[in-house]
Structure formats: structure tokens, C-alpha cells
Amino acid sequence: MDGEFSGAHSGSMETLGTFESLVRAEFAPKNTYLNTASTGLLPARTVAAMRVAVESAAAGDPTDMFGDVEASRTAYARLVGVPDSRVAAGASVAVYSGLIAASLPEGAEVLTAEGDFSSLVNPFHIRSDLKVRSVPLERLAESVRPGTALVAVSAAQSADGRIADLPAIGEAARQYGARTYVDASQATGWLDFDADAHDYSVSVGFKWLFCPRGVAFLVVPADLGGLTPLFAGWVAGERPWDACYGSIDELAHSARRFDESPALFSYAGARRSLELLAELGVDTIRAHDLALADRFRTGLAALGHTPVPSPGSPIVSVPELGHRQGELSEAGIEVSDRAGNLRTAFHLYNTTDDVDRLLDALSS
């Protein structure tokens, strides 16, 4: 990893030095990787933990990967500010969106943002007896009305990084008795996300949490939100090892009743990724990420390009440049083509040199 870090971190130079040394020890990208909104890079400690887990399983002496699931659950709960009894461990947003969709009564209205990520909204469309209404993201709060049962929205939009006004949306939902469901997949890891402010929230781990694929977390209310654990298997039992055969007599009293059978090797790695996140601190990561994104926005303006407005977001999308994704990839710069936009995403392992390298490529 070459180049300078952003230098926008709060705190002492000692704190900055610790951040830089930790990041350099854990990440060594061989290209200019600006694609975290698609998939985050894995830290060295995560790769090592997964290797040990796989090799131990191959030798017939597996590690305690169920312990890794519980450690990951606790770490995520701490990250988003809720007790771990409210966190379910699974693998995908779509599964948990389907669980919430199934809980709604016939005819219920679900309010969503136009163009939001399919895994969040499509399970509601699959139920033809629900009324799904989509409005521009900026009008979501004002569009809640009597009869709205649920507002489902991403904290940060996948396509362009725009941040939802979650406080306003939550206030409007409470006013009309609606529940809120927030997909924080493009937010946890850099945004100070308070899961307790929402009825339900969900996040995959393989983006800004730099976990392996196969890790996702659902947060439910303390009363479990009236959800029926439709896919409850043995891990959903209060005593899982006593719930392996026949019907489960006693479901877990916590959100664990909504667990999917875990992708154990992924959770063996996730535990280490979430430990690293806690060591680095979300505030420090956010300051770093946003400084790089702002540097890129400034450089774009000098080149005559105007990105989609996404203040306060590390995701920057540039209209009409999506077609350049292929040539940039060939040059060793990884970005995405999303909705015709060139989407960049800046995270802790990126440096100012990464930003400047992309700007130089775009100017040619």
C-alpha cells in the first residue's frame, strides 16, 4: 500500500499513527481498489482465521466456529448500539426483507425510495397483495401518510451514495404509526448508525465491514417486532443442540430465533474483521473516508465533472462516465459502473495517491 493517508483524522498524531500502522499491517491491495461499495477487502487477520478454520476442519479437529458467530453477533450489536439479544445472524438482506414482508397484513402499504437496492425492496413487490409505493429519496419523510405500514429504505444509496434523512423519516413514521426498516449495508463501518432508532435494520458484512461474504445481521425490537420465524431451523432453538430432531419445542427467546444456519467459515473471519473495526474506530474511519471522497469531488470539479450530490458520503458517482469502468480496470483501478454512473467508494485502505491516480486517469 503506497501513498499518504488523508490526514483528516480527529485526535492526536499518535492516534493517526496507530490507524496507519494497523491499516498497513492488515491490507496490501495490489491495485487501486476503489470499489468497497461492491465488496470490501479482507484484512490479513481475517484471511488467517479462515485459513485456520478450514485447515482444522480438514484435519477433523474443527475450531469453535459457533463461538465465532456469537462473538460476531456481539461485536455488531456493540457497533450499532443495541443488545446482542436483538441481533440475528444470517447471510443476506433479501432473506430478512422477505421475513419482514411476510409479517405484513394483506393490503399493507410499504413506502420505498425510487431506485433503492433490489434485495431490500423486491421481497415486498413479490407479495402482490401489498401496496408498494416508491417516491424520490428526498421526499420519503413527507410521503409517509395514514395507512403507511412500513417505510423501507437504505441508509446510503448503493447507486450513488446519497444519504437518507433517517431522523426525519423516523419522526414521520412515528407520527403515522408506521414501522421503519433500514438497510445499512452501505453505511455500517463508516456511518455512526444507531440501530435503536429504527424498528428493523439489516446489513451485510462484506462491504464496509470488510467481512467475508455470507455474513449479515438483522436487528429487531426488544419484543421481536411481531415477526414469525418462518425459516427457523435447529439453530433457532433456545437450546440448539437439543432442537435437532422434530419440531422445536422452544424457540430462542432472543433474535437468534431468526438466525439462518450460519456460513461458519465466513463467521470465523467476520469475528476478526469486526475486532479490527473496533480497534480502528468508526469516527476515525469516517474522517479518513470522507476526506478522500471530498478530495475526489474537488478534483472532479477541476476536470469539469459534476458528481451526483452525496454530501457526507464516501460513495461518489459521476454521471455519464460509467462506460469507462472497463478501461480503468485494465489500468489497475477498480471502480463500478452503476446506473450509467462511474461509482467510486473510498475506505480505510485507500490513500490520497489512489484518489490522484484515478483523477489522472479520468483526465486522459
GROMACS .gro file of C-alpha atoms in nm:
model
  364
    1MET     CA    1   0.000   0.000   0.000
    2ASP     CA    2   0.160   0.324  -0.112
    3GLY     CA    3   0.065   0.687  -0.083
    4GLU     CA    4  -0.040   0.911   0.203
    5PHE     CA    5  -0.343   0.872   0.425
    6SER     CA    6  -0.593   1.153   0.425
    7GLY     CA    7  -0.468   1.335   0.735
    8ALA     CA    8  -0.822   1.437   0.832
    9HIS     CA    9  -0.845   1.217   1.139
   10SER     CA   10  -0.954   1.363   1.467
   11GLY     CA   11  -0.732   1.314   1.771
   12SER     CA   12  -0.357   1.307   1.822
   13MET     CA   13  -0.077   1.221   1.583
   14GLU     CA   14  -0.031   0.907   1.792
   15THR     CA   15  -0.388   0.806   1.707
   16LEU     CA   16  -0.323   0.874   1.338
   17GLY     CA   17  -0.004   0.671   1.354
   18THR     CA   18  -0.187   0.379   1.513
   19PHE     CA   19  -0.452   0.395   1.241
   20GLU     CA   20  -0.194   0.398   0.964
   21SER     CA   21   0.015   0.118   1.113
   22LEU     CA   22  -0.289  -0.105   1.168
   23VAL     CA   23  -0.419  -0.048   0.817
   24ARG     CA   24  -0.081  -0.108   0.656
   25ALA     CA   25  -0.039  -0.429   0.858
   26GLU     CA   26  -0.380  -0.564   0.756
   27PHE     CA   27  -0.428  -0.456   0.394
   28ALA     CA   28  -0.197  -0.479   0.092
   29PRO     CA   29  -0.401  -0.417  -0.226
   30LYS     CA   30  -0.210  -0.482  -0.546
   31ASN     CA   31  -0.418  -0.233  -0.742
   32THR     CA   32  -0.601   0.094  -0.686
   33TYR     CA   33  -0.909  -0.052  -0.522
   34LEU     CA   34  -1.196   0.199  -0.500
   35ASN     CA   35  -1.483  -0.047  -0.506
   36THR     CA   36  -1.580  -0.112  -0.144
   37ALA     CA   37  -1.945  -0.036  -0.223
   38SER     CA   38  -1.934  -0.364  -0.416
   39THR     CA   39  -1.701  -0.571  -0.196
   40GLY     CA   40  -1.461  -0.473   0.079
   41LEU     CA   41  -1.108  -0.607   0.105
   42LEU     CA   42  -1.035  -0.872   0.368
   43PRO     CA   43  -0.784  -0.793   0.645
   44ALA     CA   44  -0.485  -1.024   0.691
   45ARG     CA   45  -0.614  -1.140   1.030
   46THR     CA   46  -0.943  -1.242   0.872
   47VAL     CA   47  -0.774  -1.443   0.599
   48ALA     CA   48  -0.554  -1.612   0.861
   49ALA     CA   49  -0.852  -1.702   1.080
   50MET     CA   50  -1.040  -1.853   0.787
   51ARG     CA   51  -0.734  -2.050   0.681
   52VAL     CA   52  -0.701  -2.195   1.032
   53ALA     CA   53  -1.072  -2.280   1.039
   54VAL     CA   54  -1.062  -2.454   0.701
   55GLU     CA   55  -0.742  -2.645   0.773
   56SER     CA   56  -0.867  -2.751   1.118
   57ALA     CA   57  -1.190  -2.878   0.968
   58ALA     CA   58  -0.996  -3.068   0.703
   59ALA     CA   59  -0.791  -3.233   0.979
   60GLY     CA   60  -1.101  -3.342   1.169
   61ASP     CA   61  -1.040  -3.102   1.459
   62PRO     CA   62  -1.264  -2.802   1.380
   63THR     CA   63  -1.236  -2.475   1.567
   64ASP     CA   64  -1.531  -2.334   1.763
   65MET     CA   65  -1.695  -2.153   1.474
   66PHE     CA   66  -2.029  -2.129   1.654
   67GLY     CA   67  -1.836  -1.928   1.911
   68ASP     CA   68  -1.725  -1.707   1.623
   69VAL     CA   69  -2.089  -1.649   1.530
   70GLU     CA   70  -2.170  -1.534   1.882
   71ALA     CA   71  -1.862  -1.312   1.901
   72SER     CA   72  -1.958  -1.155   1.566
   73ARG     CA   73  -2.315  -1.101   1.686
   74THR     CA   74  -2.190  -0.926   1.999
   75ALA     CA   75  -1.943  -0.711   1.804
   76TYR     CA   76  -2.209  -0.600   1.557
   77ALA     CA   77  -2.455  -0.524   1.838
   78ARG     CA   78  -2.193  -0.303   2.003
   79LEU     CA   79  -2.124  -0.130   1.672
   80VAL     CA   80  -2.488  -0.030   1.614
   81GLY     CA   81  -2.579   0.035   1.977
   82VAL     CA   82  -2.819  -0.243   2.072
   83PRO     CA   83  -2.809  -0.550   2.300
   84ASP     CA   84  -2.695  -0.865   2.122
   85SER     CA   85  -3.030  -1.024   2.213
   86ARG     CA   86  -3.180  -0.807   1.938
   87VAL     CA   87  -2.939  -0.921   1.665
   88ALA     CA   88  -2.998  -1.217   1.433
   89ALA     CA   89  -2.711  -1.364   1.233
   90GLY     CA   90  -2.773  -1.465   0.874
   91ALA     CA   91  -2.635  -1.436   0.524
   92SER     CA   92  -2.833  -1.188   0.312
   93VAL     CA   93  -3.052  -0.880   0.309
   94ALA     CA   94  -3.307  -1.041   0.076
   95VAL     CA   95  -3.385  -1.321   0.323
   96TYR     CA   96  -3.452  -1.077   0.604
   97SER     CA   97  -3.652  -0.844   0.380
   98GLY     CA   98  -3.864  -1.146   0.290
   99LEU     CA   99  -3.914  -1.224   0.658
  100ILE     CA  100  -4.039  -0.872   0.724
  101ALA     CA  101  -4.254  -0.870   0.410
  102ALA     CA  102  -4.420  -1.192   0.521
  103SER     CA  103  -4.518  -1.032   0.852
  104LEU     CA  104  -4.730  -0.759   0.693
  105PRO     CA  105  -5.108  -0.794   0.666
  106GLU     CA  106  -5.280  -0.809   0.328
  107GLY     CA  107  -5.322  -0.464   0.176
  108ALA     CA  108  -5.049  -0.301   0.387
  109GLU     CA  109  -4.869  -0.006   0.228
  110VAL     CA  110  -4.488  -0.016   0.207
  111LEU     CA  111  -4.313   0.311   0.123
  112THR     CA  112  -3.975   0.287  -0.050
  113ALA     CA  113  -3.726   0.514  -0.225
  114GLU     CA  114  -3.715   0.510  -0.605
  115GLY     CA  115  -3.427   0.302  -0.736
  116ASP     CA  116  -3.333   0.155  -0.399
  117PHE     CA  117  -3.140  -0.172  -0.389
  118SER     CA  118  -3.338  -0.473  -0.511
  119SER     CA  119  -3.255  -0.702  -0.219
  120LEU     CA  120  -3.423  -0.452   0.012
  121VAL     CA  121  -3.738  -0.376  -0.187
  122ASN     CA  122  -3.809  -0.669  -0.416
  123PRO     CA  123  -3.941  -0.907  -0.146
  124PHE     CA  124  -4.221  -0.657  -0.085
  125HIS     CA  125  -4.306  -0.647  -0.456
  126ILE     CA  126  -4.317  -1.027  -0.467
  127ARG     CA  127  -4.621  -1.013  -0.240
  128SER     CA  128  -4.884  -0.896  -0.485
  129ASP     CA  129  -5.129  -0.826  -0.202
  130LEU     CA  130  -4.911  -0.545  -0.064
  131LYS     CA  131  -4.924  -0.185  -0.183
  132VAL     CA  132  -4.568  -0.077  -0.257
  133ARG     CA  133  -4.529   0.295  -0.324
  134SER     CA  134  -4.197   0.447  -0.438
  135VAL     CA  135  -4.103   0.814  -0.417
  136PRO     CA  136  -3.777   1.010  -0.459
  137LEU     CA  137  -3.542   0.958  -0.165
  138GLU     CA  138  -3.556   1.326  -0.071
  139ARG     CA  139  -3.937   1.310  -0.040
  140LEU     CA  140  -3.957   0.993   0.167
  141ALA     CA  141  -4.033   1.155   0.503
  142GLU     CA  142  -4.301   1.386   0.365
  143SER     CA  143  -4.463   1.096   0.180
  144VAL     CA  144  -4.549   0.893   0.490
  145ARG     CA  145  -4.925   0.908   0.538
  146PRO     CA  146  -5.210   0.747   0.729
  147GLY     CA  147  -5.220   0.382   0.628
  148THR     CA  148  -4.845   0.351   0.565
  149ALA     CA  149  -4.743   0.035   0.749
  150LEU     CA  150  -4.369   0.031   0.678
  151VAL     CA  151  -4.101   0.260   0.541
  152ALA     CA  152  -3.812   0.061   0.391
  153VAL     CA  153  -3.501   0.250   0.284
  154SER     CA  154  -3.124   0.219   0.254
  155ALA     CA  155  -2.926   0.444   0.487
  156ALA     CA  156  -2.698   0.521   0.193
  157GLN     CA  157  -2.799   0.455  -0.165
  158SER     CA  158  -2.599   0.188  -0.343
  159ALA     CA  159  -2.613   0.355  -0.683
  160ASP     CA  160  -2.480   0.695  -0.586
  161GLY     CA  161  -2.413   0.724  -0.212
  162ARG     CA  162  -2.695   0.964  -0.125
  163ILE     CA  163  -2.772   0.950   0.248
  164ALA     CA  164  -3.130   0.914   0.368
  165ASP     CA  165  -3.260   1.163   0.625
  166LEU     CA  166  -3.322   0.889   0.879
  167PRO     CA  167  -3.423   1.116   1.170
  168ALA     CA  168  -3.693   1.284   0.958
  169ILE     CA  169  -3.812   0.950   0.821
  170GLY     CA  170  -3.830   0.803   1.170
  171GLU     CA  171  -4.023   1.103   1.305
  172ALA     CA  172  -4.275   1.088   1.019
  173ALA     CA  173  -4.319   0.713   1.066
  174ARG     CA  174  -4.388   0.752   1.437
  175GLN     CA  175  -4.640   1.026   1.363
  176TYR     CA  176  -4.847   0.791   1.147
  177GLY     CA  177  -4.781   0.469   1.336
  178ALA     CA  178  -4.561   0.313   1.067
  179ARG     CA  179  -4.259   0.094   1.130
  180THR     CA  180  -3.918   0.162   0.977
  181TYR     CA  181  -3.681  -0.086   0.813
  182VAL     CA  182  -3.333   0.040   0.722
  183ASP     CA  183  -3.076  -0.137   0.506
  184ALA     CA  184  -2.745  -0.016   0.645
  185SER     CA  185  -2.526  -0.228   0.417
  186GLN     CA  186  -2.370   0.083   0.260
  187ALA     CA  187  -2.337   0.259   0.596
  188THR     CA  188  -2.220   0.035   0.880
  189GLY     CA  189  -1.844   0.065   0.907
  190TRP     CA  190  -1.821   0.437   0.835
  191LEU     CA  191  -2.152   0.599   0.935
  192ASP     CA  192  -2.243   0.642   1.301
  193PHE     CA  193  -2.552   0.425   1.262
  194ASP     CA  194  -2.793   0.394   1.557
  195ALA     CA  195  -2.999   0.079   1.506
  196ASP     CA  196  -3.204   0.158   1.817
  197ALA     CA  197  -3.367   0.447   1.630
  198HIS     CA  198  -3.541   0.207   1.391
  199ASP     CA  199  -3.780  -0.085   1.423
  200TYR     CA  200  -3.576  -0.312   1.199
  201SER     CA  201  -3.240  -0.277   1.032
  202VAL     CA  202  -3.016  -0.506   0.832
  203SER     CA  203  -2.663  -0.505   0.700
  204VAL     CA  204  -2.440  -0.737   0.505
  205GLY     CA  205  -2.084  -0.761   0.628
  206PHE     CA  206  -1.888  -0.791   0.303
  207LYS     CA  207  -1.878  -0.422   0.215
  208TRP     CA  208  -1.772  -0.154   0.466
  209LEU     CA  209  -1.733  -0.408   0.749
  210PHE     CA  210  -1.472  -0.592   0.537
  211CYS     CA  211  -1.610  -0.932   0.635
  212PRO     CA  212  -1.631  -1.236   0.407
  213ARG     CA  213  -1.946  -1.292   0.203
  214GLY     CA  214  -2.209  -1.496   0.381
  215VAL     CA  215  -2.244  -1.264   0.683
  216ALA     CA  216  -2.546  -1.043   0.752
  217PHE     CA  217  -2.715  -0.909   1.063
  218LEU     CA  218  -3.080  -0.824   1.134
  219VAL     CA  219  -3.176  -0.601   1.427
  220VAL     CA  220  -3.529  -0.634   1.564
  221PRO     CA  221  -3.714  -0.462   1.851
  222ALA     CA  222  -3.684  -0.598   2.203
  223ASP     CA  223  -4.029  -0.757   2.164
  224LEU     CA  224  -3.906  -0.921   1.838
  225GLY     CA  225  -4.129  -0.699   1.625
  226GLY     CA  226  -4.414  -0.940   1.566
  227LEU     CA  227  -4.207  -1.143   1.319
  228THR     CA  228  -4.275  -1.511   1.259
  229PRO     CA  229  -3.951  -1.712   1.227
  230LEU     CA  230  -4.062  -1.877   0.904
  231PHE     CA  231  -3.726  -2.036   0.825
  232ALA     CA  232  -3.644  -2.144   1.181
  233GLY     CA  233  -3.412  -2.442   1.183
  234TRP     CA  234  -3.228  -2.608   1.470
  235VAL     CA  235  -3.008  -2.303   1.534
  236ALA     CA  236  -3.326  -2.107   1.618
  237GLY     CA  237  -3.395  -2.320   1.923
  238GLU     CA  238  -3.337  -2.189   2.274
  239ARG     CA  239  -3.107  -2.489   2.320
  240PRO     CA  240  -2.995  -2.562   1.962
  241TRP     CA  241  -2.825  -2.894   2.029
  242ASP     CA  242  -3.149  -3.021   2.185
  243ALA     CA  243  -3.352  -2.898   1.885
  244CYS     CA  244  -3.205  -3.111   1.608
  245TYR     CA  245  -3.497  -3.351   1.556
  246GLY     CA  246  -3.869  -3.299   1.508
  247SER     CA  247  -4.046  -2.975   1.584
  248ILE     CA  248  -3.866  -2.725   1.805
  249ASP     CA  249  -4.042  -2.710   2.141
  250GLU     CA  250  -3.885  -2.382   2.249
  251LEU     CA  251  -3.763  -2.115   2.010
  252ALA     CA  252  -3.483  -1.885   2.120
  253HIS     CA  253  -3.616  -1.607   2.341
  254SER     CA  254  -3.394  -1.359   2.157
  255ALA     CA  255  -3.347  -1.252   1.795
  256ARG     CA  256  -3.148  -1.571   1.749
  257ARG     CA  257  -3.481  -1.732   1.654
  258PHE     CA  258  -3.433  -1.550   1.322
  259ASP     CA  259  -3.083  -1.690   1.262
  260GLU     CA  260  -3.010  -1.867   0.939
  261SER     CA  261  -2.790  -2.174   0.962
  262PRO     CA  262  -2.459  -1.986   0.961
  263ALA     CA  263  -2.187  -1.991   0.698
  264LEU     CA  264  -1.938  -2.088   0.966
  265PHE     CA  265  -1.613  -2.026   0.781
  266SER     CA  266  -1.734  -1.676   0.691
  267TYR     CA  267  -1.814  -1.602   1.055
  268ALA     CA  268  -1.472  -1.732   1.161
  269GLY     CA  269  -1.335  -1.445   0.952
  270ALA     CA  270  -1.604  -1.191   1.037
  271ARG     CA  271  -1.514  -1.208   1.404
  272ARG     CA  272  -1.164  -1.083   1.326
  273SER     CA  273  -1.283  -0.815   1.083
  274LEU     CA  274  -1.521  -0.672   1.342
  275GLU     CA  275  -1.246  -0.678   1.604
  276LEU     CA  276  -1.028  -0.470   1.372
  277LEU     CA  277  -1.312  -0.226   1.308
  278ALA     CA  278  -1.350  -0.174   1.683
  279GLU     CA  279  -0.975  -0.116   1.721
  280LEU     CA  280  -0.971   0.147   1.446
  281GLY     CA  281  -1.295   0.323   1.546
  282VAL     CA  282  -1.579   0.429   1.320
  283ASP     CA  283  -1.517   0.801   1.382
  284THR     CA  284  -1.157   0.773   1.261
  285ILE     CA  285  -1.257   0.564   0.962
  286ARG     CA  286  -1.532   0.808   0.866
  287ALA     CA  287  -1.299   1.109   0.880
  288HIS     CA  288  -1.048   0.927   0.662
  289ASP     CA  289  -1.306   0.807   0.408
  290LEU     CA  290  -1.483   1.141   0.373
  291ALA     CA  291  -1.157   1.336   0.332
  292LEU     CA  292  -1.067   1.116   0.036
  293ALA     CA  293  -1.416   1.148  -0.115
  294ASP     CA  294  -1.400   1.528  -0.082
  295ARG     CA  295  -1.056   1.531  -0.245
  296PHE     CA  296  -1.203   1.338  -0.536
  297ARG     CA  297  -1.501   1.576  -0.565
  298THR     CA  298  -1.265   1.874  -0.575
  299GLY     CA  299  -1.058   1.707  -0.845
  300LEU     CA  300  -1.367   1.625  -1.048
  301ALA     CA  301  -1.473   1.989  -1.043
  302ALA     CA  302  -1.133   2.088  -1.183
  303LEU     CA  303  -1.189   1.838  -1.465
  304GLY     CA  304  -1.536   1.978  -1.539
  305HIS     CA  305  -1.732   1.682  -1.398
  306THR     CA  306  -2.023   1.712  -1.156
  307PRO     CA  307  -2.093   1.406  -0.939
  308VAL     CA  308  -2.433   1.311  -0.804
  309PRO     CA  309  -2.474   1.523  -0.487
  310SER     CA  310  -2.397   1.297  -0.190
  311PRO     CA  311  -2.256   1.519   0.084
  312GLY     CA  312  -2.114   1.334   0.380
  313SER     CA  313  -2.082   1.008   0.190
  314PRO     CA  314  -1.766   0.817   0.088
  315ILE     CA  315  -1.950   0.697  -0.224
  316VAL     CA  316  -1.912   0.932  -0.521
  317SER     CA  317  -2.088   0.864  -0.852
  318VAL     CA  318  -2.015   1.055  -1.171
  319PRO     CA  319  -2.288   1.063  -1.440
  320GLU     CA  320  -2.205   0.956  -1.796
  321LEU     CA  321  -1.868   0.808  -1.705
  322GLY     CA  322  -1.979   0.455  -1.623
  323HIS     CA  323  -1.862   0.336  -1.965
  324ARG     CA  324  -1.500   0.398  -1.858
  325GLN     CA  325  -1.509   0.129  -1.590
  326GLY     CA  326  -1.359  -0.133  -1.822
  327GLU     CA  327  -1.061   0.071  -1.930
  328LEU     CA  328  -0.994   0.180  -1.572
  329SER     CA  329  -0.996  -0.181  -1.457
  330GLU     CA  330  -0.743  -0.267  -1.728
  331ALA     CA  331  -0.526   0.014  -1.590
  332GLY     CA  332  -0.545  -0.135  -1.240
  333ILE     CA  333  -0.811   0.098  -1.100
  334GLU     CA  334  -1.118  -0.084  -0.969
  335VAL     CA  335  -1.446   0.109  -0.965
  336SER     CA  336  -1.804   0.025  -1.066
  337ASP     CA  337  -2.048   0.111  -1.342
  338ARG     CA  338  -2.384   0.165  -1.171
  339ALA     CA  339  -2.689   0.307  -1.347
  340GLY     CA  340  -2.457   0.464  -1.606
  341ASN     CA  341  -2.252   0.635  -1.335
  342LEU     CA  342  -1.889   0.577  -1.253
  343ARG     CA  343  -1.918   0.482  -0.887
  344THR     CA  344  -1.620   0.515  -0.655
  345ALA     CA  345  -1.608   0.420  -0.289
  346PHE     CA  346  -1.330   0.531  -0.053
  347HIS     CA  347  -1.247   0.330   0.257
  348LEU     CA  348  -0.979   0.290   0.523
  349TYR     CA  349  -0.725   0.114   0.297
  350ASN     CA  350  -0.730   0.393   0.038
  351THR     CA  351  -0.483   0.682   0.022
  352THR     CA  352  -0.453   1.022  -0.142
  353ASP     CA  353  -0.241   0.859  -0.413
  354ASP     CA  354  -0.539   0.638  -0.502
  355VAL     CA  355  -0.754   0.946  -0.550
  356ASP     CA  356  -0.495   1.123  -0.760
  357ARG     CA  357  -0.430   0.816  -0.972
  358LEU     CA  358  -0.799   0.796  -1.061
  359LEU     CA  359  -0.818   1.168  -1.137
  360ASP     CA  360  -0.513   1.141  -1.364
  361ALA     CA  361  -0.675   0.850  -1.548
  362LEU     CA  362  -1.000   1.040  -1.593
  363SER     CA  363  -0.817   1.345  -1.729
  364SER     CA  364  -0.651   1.147  -2.005
   0.00000   0.00000   0.00000
